[in-house]
Short mmCIF file of C-alpha atoms in Angstrom, two decimals:
data_model
loop_
_atom_site.label_atom_id
_atom_site.label_comp_id
_atom_site.label_asym_id
_atom_site.label_seq_id
_atom_site.Cartn_x
_atom_site.Cartn_y
_atom_site.Cartn_z
CA MET B 1 39.67 -134.23 -117.78
CA ARG B 2 40.95 -135.34 -114.33
CA ILE B 3 44.54 -136.79 -115.18
CA THR B 4 46.21 -138.75 -111.84
CA ILE B 5 50.26 -139.05 -112.33
CA LEU B 6 51.55 -141.57 -110.36
CA GLY B 7 54.78 -140.80 -110.02
CA ALA B 8 56.29 -137.43 -109.41
CA GLY B 9 59.90 -137.59 -111.67
CA ASN B 10 61.13 -136.28 -114.93
CA ILE B 11 58.19 -137.87 -116.81
CA GLY B 12 54.90 -137.34 -115.00
CA MET B 13 56.62 -133.07 -114.20
CA ALA B 14 57.05 -133.14 -117.95
CA ALA B 15 53.63 -134.09 -118.72
CA ALA B 16 51.77 -132.94 -115.82
CA MET B 17 52.81 -129.50 -117.09
CA LYS B 18 51.56 -128.86 -121.24
CA TRP B 19 48.49 -131.50 -120.13
CA ARG B 20 47.74 -128.90 -117.59
CA GLU B 21 48.38 -125.87 -120.15
CA ALA B 22 45.95 -128.06 -122.65
CA GLY B 23 43.42 -127.75 -119.74
CA HIS B 24 43.35 -130.95 -117.11
CA THR B 25 43.02 -130.43 -114.13
CA ILE B 26 46.31 -132.74 -112.86
CA THR B 27 46.76 -134.40 -109.70
CA PHE B 28 50.30 -136.57 -108.39
CA GLY B 29 50.48 -139.69 -106.20
CA VAL B 30 53.72 -140.70 -104.79
CA ARG B 31 54.52 -142.88 -102.47
CA ASP B 32 56.40 -140.47 -100.12
CA VAL B 33 54.84 -136.66 -99.58
CA GLN B 34 57.96 -135.57 -98.07
CA SER B 35 60.20 -136.49 -100.85
CA GLN B 36 61.97 -133.13 -103.37
CA LYS B 37 60.22 -134.23 -105.88
CA ALA B 38 56.78 -133.88 -104.28
CA TYR B 39 57.69 -130.83 -103.04
CA ASP B 40 59.22 -130.03 -106.76
CA ALA B 41 55.55 -130.78 -108.05
CA VAL B 42 54.07 -128.63 -104.98
CA GLY B 43 56.44 -125.51 -106.16
CA GLU B 44 55.09 -125.85 -109.61
CA GLY B 45 51.07 -125.69 -108.30
CA PHE B 46 50.16 -129.33 -108.56
CA THR B 47 48.29 -130.73 -106.06
CA VAL B 48 50.31 -134.06 -104.39
CA LEU B 49 48.58 -137.00 -102.12
CA PRO B 50 49.67 -140.53 -101.39
CA PHE B 51 49.13 -142.94 -104.16
CA GLN B 52 45.27 -144.51 -102.08
CA GLU B 53 44.14 -140.17 -101.69
CA ALA B 54 45.28 -139.01 -105.42
CA MET B 55 42.66 -141.98 -107.07
CA VAL B 56 39.78 -139.48 -106.67
CA ASP B 57 37.69 -140.14 -109.53
CA PRO B 58 40.23 -139.69 -111.62
CA GLU B 59 39.79 -140.24 -115.63
CA VAL B 60 42.77 -140.92 -117.24
CA VAL B 61 45.48 -142.31 -114.81
CA LEU B 62 49.82 -142.63 -115.72
CA PHE B 63 52.08 -145.09 -114.03
CA ALA B 64 55.01 -143.17 -114.00
CA VAL B 65 57.08 -144.84 -111.63
CA PRO B 66 59.39 -147.74 -111.74
CA PHE B 67 58.43 -150.49 -113.13
CA ALA B 68 59.88 -152.20 -110.45
CA ILE B 69 57.46 -151.00 -107.72
CA ALA B 70 54.53 -151.16 -109.88
CA ASP B 71 53.29 -153.86 -107.79
CA GLU B 72 53.91 -151.52 -104.83
CA VAL B 73 51.93 -148.82 -106.57
CA VAL B 74 48.61 -151.30 -107.01
CA LYS B 75 48.66 -152.45 -104.22
CA ALA B 76 48.79 -149.39 -102.11
CA ILE B 77 46.17 -148.44 -104.21
CA ARG B 78 42.30 -150.03 -103.44
CA SER B 79 40.42 -148.50 -106.12
CA ASP B 80 38.27 -148.87 -108.88
CA TRP B 81 40.55 -149.45 -111.50
CA GLU B 82 38.17 -150.55 -114.50
CA ASN B 83 36.47 -146.99 -114.78
CA MET B 84 39.17 -144.97 -115.86
CA ILE B 85 41.70 -145.11 -118.52
CA ILE B 86 45.26 -146.52 -117.70
CA ILE B 87 48.50 -145.38 -119.46
CA ASP B 88 51.42 -147.20 -118.26
CA ALA B 89 54.72 -145.47 -119.48
CA THR B 90 57.18 -147.33 -117.71
CA ASN B 91 60.09 -149.68 -118.46
CA PRO B 92 60.86 -152.99 -117.45
CA VAL B 93 64.91 -152.17 -117.62
CA ASN B 94 66.60 -155.02 -114.87
CA THR B 95 63.60 -156.42 -114.11
CA PRO B 96 61.14 -158.73 -114.98
CA THR B 97 57.84 -159.56 -116.40
CA GLU B 98 57.19 -162.80 -116.01
CA PRO B 99 55.28 -164.79 -115.82
CA PHE B 100 53.78 -161.66 -118.37
CA ASP B 101 55.62 -160.71 -121.78
CA SER B 102 55.63 -156.95 -121.17
CA ALA B 103 55.56 -154.40 -118.19
CA ALA B 104 52.52 -153.10 -119.91
CA GLU B 105 50.29 -156.60 -119.94
CA ALA B 106 51.47 -157.60 -116.26
CA ILE B 107 49.87 -154.04 -115.17
CA SER B 108 47.18 -154.94 -116.99
CA ALA B 109 46.35 -158.13 -114.85
CA TRP B 110 47.30 -156.74 -111.57
CA THR B 111 44.03 -153.94 -112.09
CA GLY B 112 41.71 -155.44 -114.08
CA GLY B 113 41.95 -152.10 -116.47
CA GLU B 114 41.94 -150.87 -119.47
CA VAL B 115 45.87 -150.17 -120.27
CA VAL B 116 47.29 -148.36 -122.64
CA LYS B 117 51.14 -148.36 -123.49
CA ALA B 118 52.37 -145.04 -124.44
CA PHE B 119 55.37 -142.63 -123.66
CA ASN B 120 57.45 -144.52 -123.03
CA THR B 121 60.26 -144.88 -126.02
CA THR B 122 61.94 -141.47 -126.11
CA GLY B 123 63.15 -140.20 -123.07
CA VAL B 124 62.14 -136.27 -121.25
CA ALA B 125 64.24 -133.91 -123.33
CA ASN B 126 61.93 -135.22 -126.03
CA MET B 127 58.85 -134.99 -124.25
CA ARG B 128 59.47 -131.51 -123.28
CA ASN B 129 60.44 -130.76 -127.16
CA PRO B 130 59.14 -133.03 -129.62
CA ASN B 131 60.77 -130.75 -132.44
CA TYR B 132 63.47 -131.31 -134.41
CA GLY B 133 63.67 -128.66 -137.19
CA ASP B 134 60.36 -129.01 -139.13
CA LYS B 135 60.17 -131.91 -137.92
CA THR B 136 57.64 -133.58 -134.74
CA ILE B 137 58.37 -137.02 -133.93
CA GLU B 138 56.46 -139.46 -132.89
CA THR B 139 54.95 -141.09 -130.00
CA PHE B 140 53.65 -144.99 -129.97
CA ILE B 141 51.00 -146.06 -128.57
CA CYS B 142 49.11 -149.74 -128.29
CA GLY B 143 46.30 -151.14 -126.49
CA ASP B 144 42.88 -153.35 -126.43
CA ASP B 145 40.83 -150.53 -126.59
CA GLU B 146 39.50 -148.29 -129.38
CA ALA B 147 38.14 -145.82 -127.65
CA ALA B 148 40.60 -145.53 -124.69
CA LYS B 149 43.69 -145.00 -127.39
CA LYS B 150 41.67 -142.20 -128.61
CA VAL B 151 41.95 -140.43 -125.74
CA VAL B 152 45.62 -140.66 -125.60
CA THR B 153 46.06 -139.93 -128.79
CA GLN B 154 44.72 -136.88 -127.88
CA LEU B 155 46.83 -136.25 -124.73
CA ALA B 156 49.95 -137.48 -127.24
CA GLU B 157 48.44 -134.51 -129.58
CA GLU B 158 49.60 -132.68 -126.31
CA LEU B 159 52.69 -133.08 -125.55
CA GLY B 160 53.56 -132.26 -129.06
CA PHE B 161 54.10 -135.44 -130.66
CA ILE B 162 52.31 -137.36 -133.48
CA PRO B 163 51.17 -140.71 -132.10
CA VAL B 164 51.38 -143.67 -133.63
CA ASP B 165 49.05 -146.71 -133.48
CA ALA B 166 50.92 -149.63 -132.91
CA GLY B 167 48.52 -152.03 -132.60
CA SER B 168 46.75 -154.67 -129.42
CA LEU B 169 48.13 -154.70 -126.02
CA GLU B 170 50.49 -157.39 -127.05
CA HIS B 171 52.65 -155.72 -129.45
CA ALA B 172 53.74 -153.68 -126.05
CA ALA B 173 57.11 -155.71 -125.38
CA MET B 174 58.54 -154.68 -129.18
CA LEU B 175 57.57 -150.94 -127.73
CA GLU B 176 59.31 -151.71 -124.30
CA ASN B 177 62.48 -152.82 -126.63
CA LEU B 178 62.59 -150.07 -128.57
CA ALA B 179 63.06 -148.23 -125.13
CA LYS B 180 65.67 -149.94 -124.53
CA LEU B 181 67.42 -149.14 -127.62
CA TRP B 182 66.91 -145.73 -127.38
CA ILE B 183 68.27 -146.14 -123.56
CA THR B 184 70.99 -148.41 -124.63
CA LEU B 185 71.87 -146.00 -127.04
CA ALA B 186 71.86 -142.46 -125.28
CA TYR B 187 73.38 -143.52 -122.02
CA LYS B 188 75.84 -146.51 -122.76
CA GLN B 189 76.97 -145.75 -126.60
CA GLY B 190 77.12 -142.34 -125.51
CA LYS B 191 74.83 -140.48 -128.33
CA GLY B 192 73.12 -138.37 -125.25
CA PRO B 193 69.26 -137.93 -124.81
CA HIS B 194 69.07 -135.28 -127.86
CA PHE B 195 67.87 -138.10 -130.17
CA ALA B 196 65.04 -139.83 -131.44
CA PHE B 197 63.17 -142.64 -133.54
CA THR B 198 61.20 -141.36 -136.56
CA LEU B 199 59.25 -142.63 -139.10
CA LEU B 200 59.56 -141.71 -142.56
CA HIS B 201 57.70 -142.23 -145.12
CA ARG B 202 59.08 -142.36 -148.89
CA GLN B 203 56.54 -140.44 -152.01
CA LYS B 204 54.70 -142.05 -154.44
CA SER B 205 55.92 -141.82 -157.41
#
């Protein structure tokens, strides 16, 4: 697939490395092509372009910019968002989403496109390595379009996660709150980034 990643930070780069290994064509869209993150992406062999130029016929777009600038990014891109799958990996940390209930629903409204919330509930260390011994951790996704979620499920598996369907896009706020809990535990409560939430299933007797 042709995948455009908006933002060349840690999350975007971690996804790009694994998706390229899976055979996808990756392009980064950035605000400043002279930034250090842009240079780092070029150094890894990726194409890095301004936001608008990066949006030439992608099949999938990953929002990996801070939510605080997501509306600015949408305004900078004059594109028909309806012809692509939009993955929202942002978290509204210290940025209000009103009048929307979640960042994902805001991005859906701003773009008019098909948004799937994914890859926001854990840190980059877990994206790079989602395995804890013999346990592989989950990533939660939600969205309104089943075909789009099927594509994102495949992409999640290529990142090494076990994808879990959390329902429709109206549940995105719950995933964003789960991310806030992870961030609080990791960086405010001193647990660090090397832990993950997971699902345990009791065997039926």
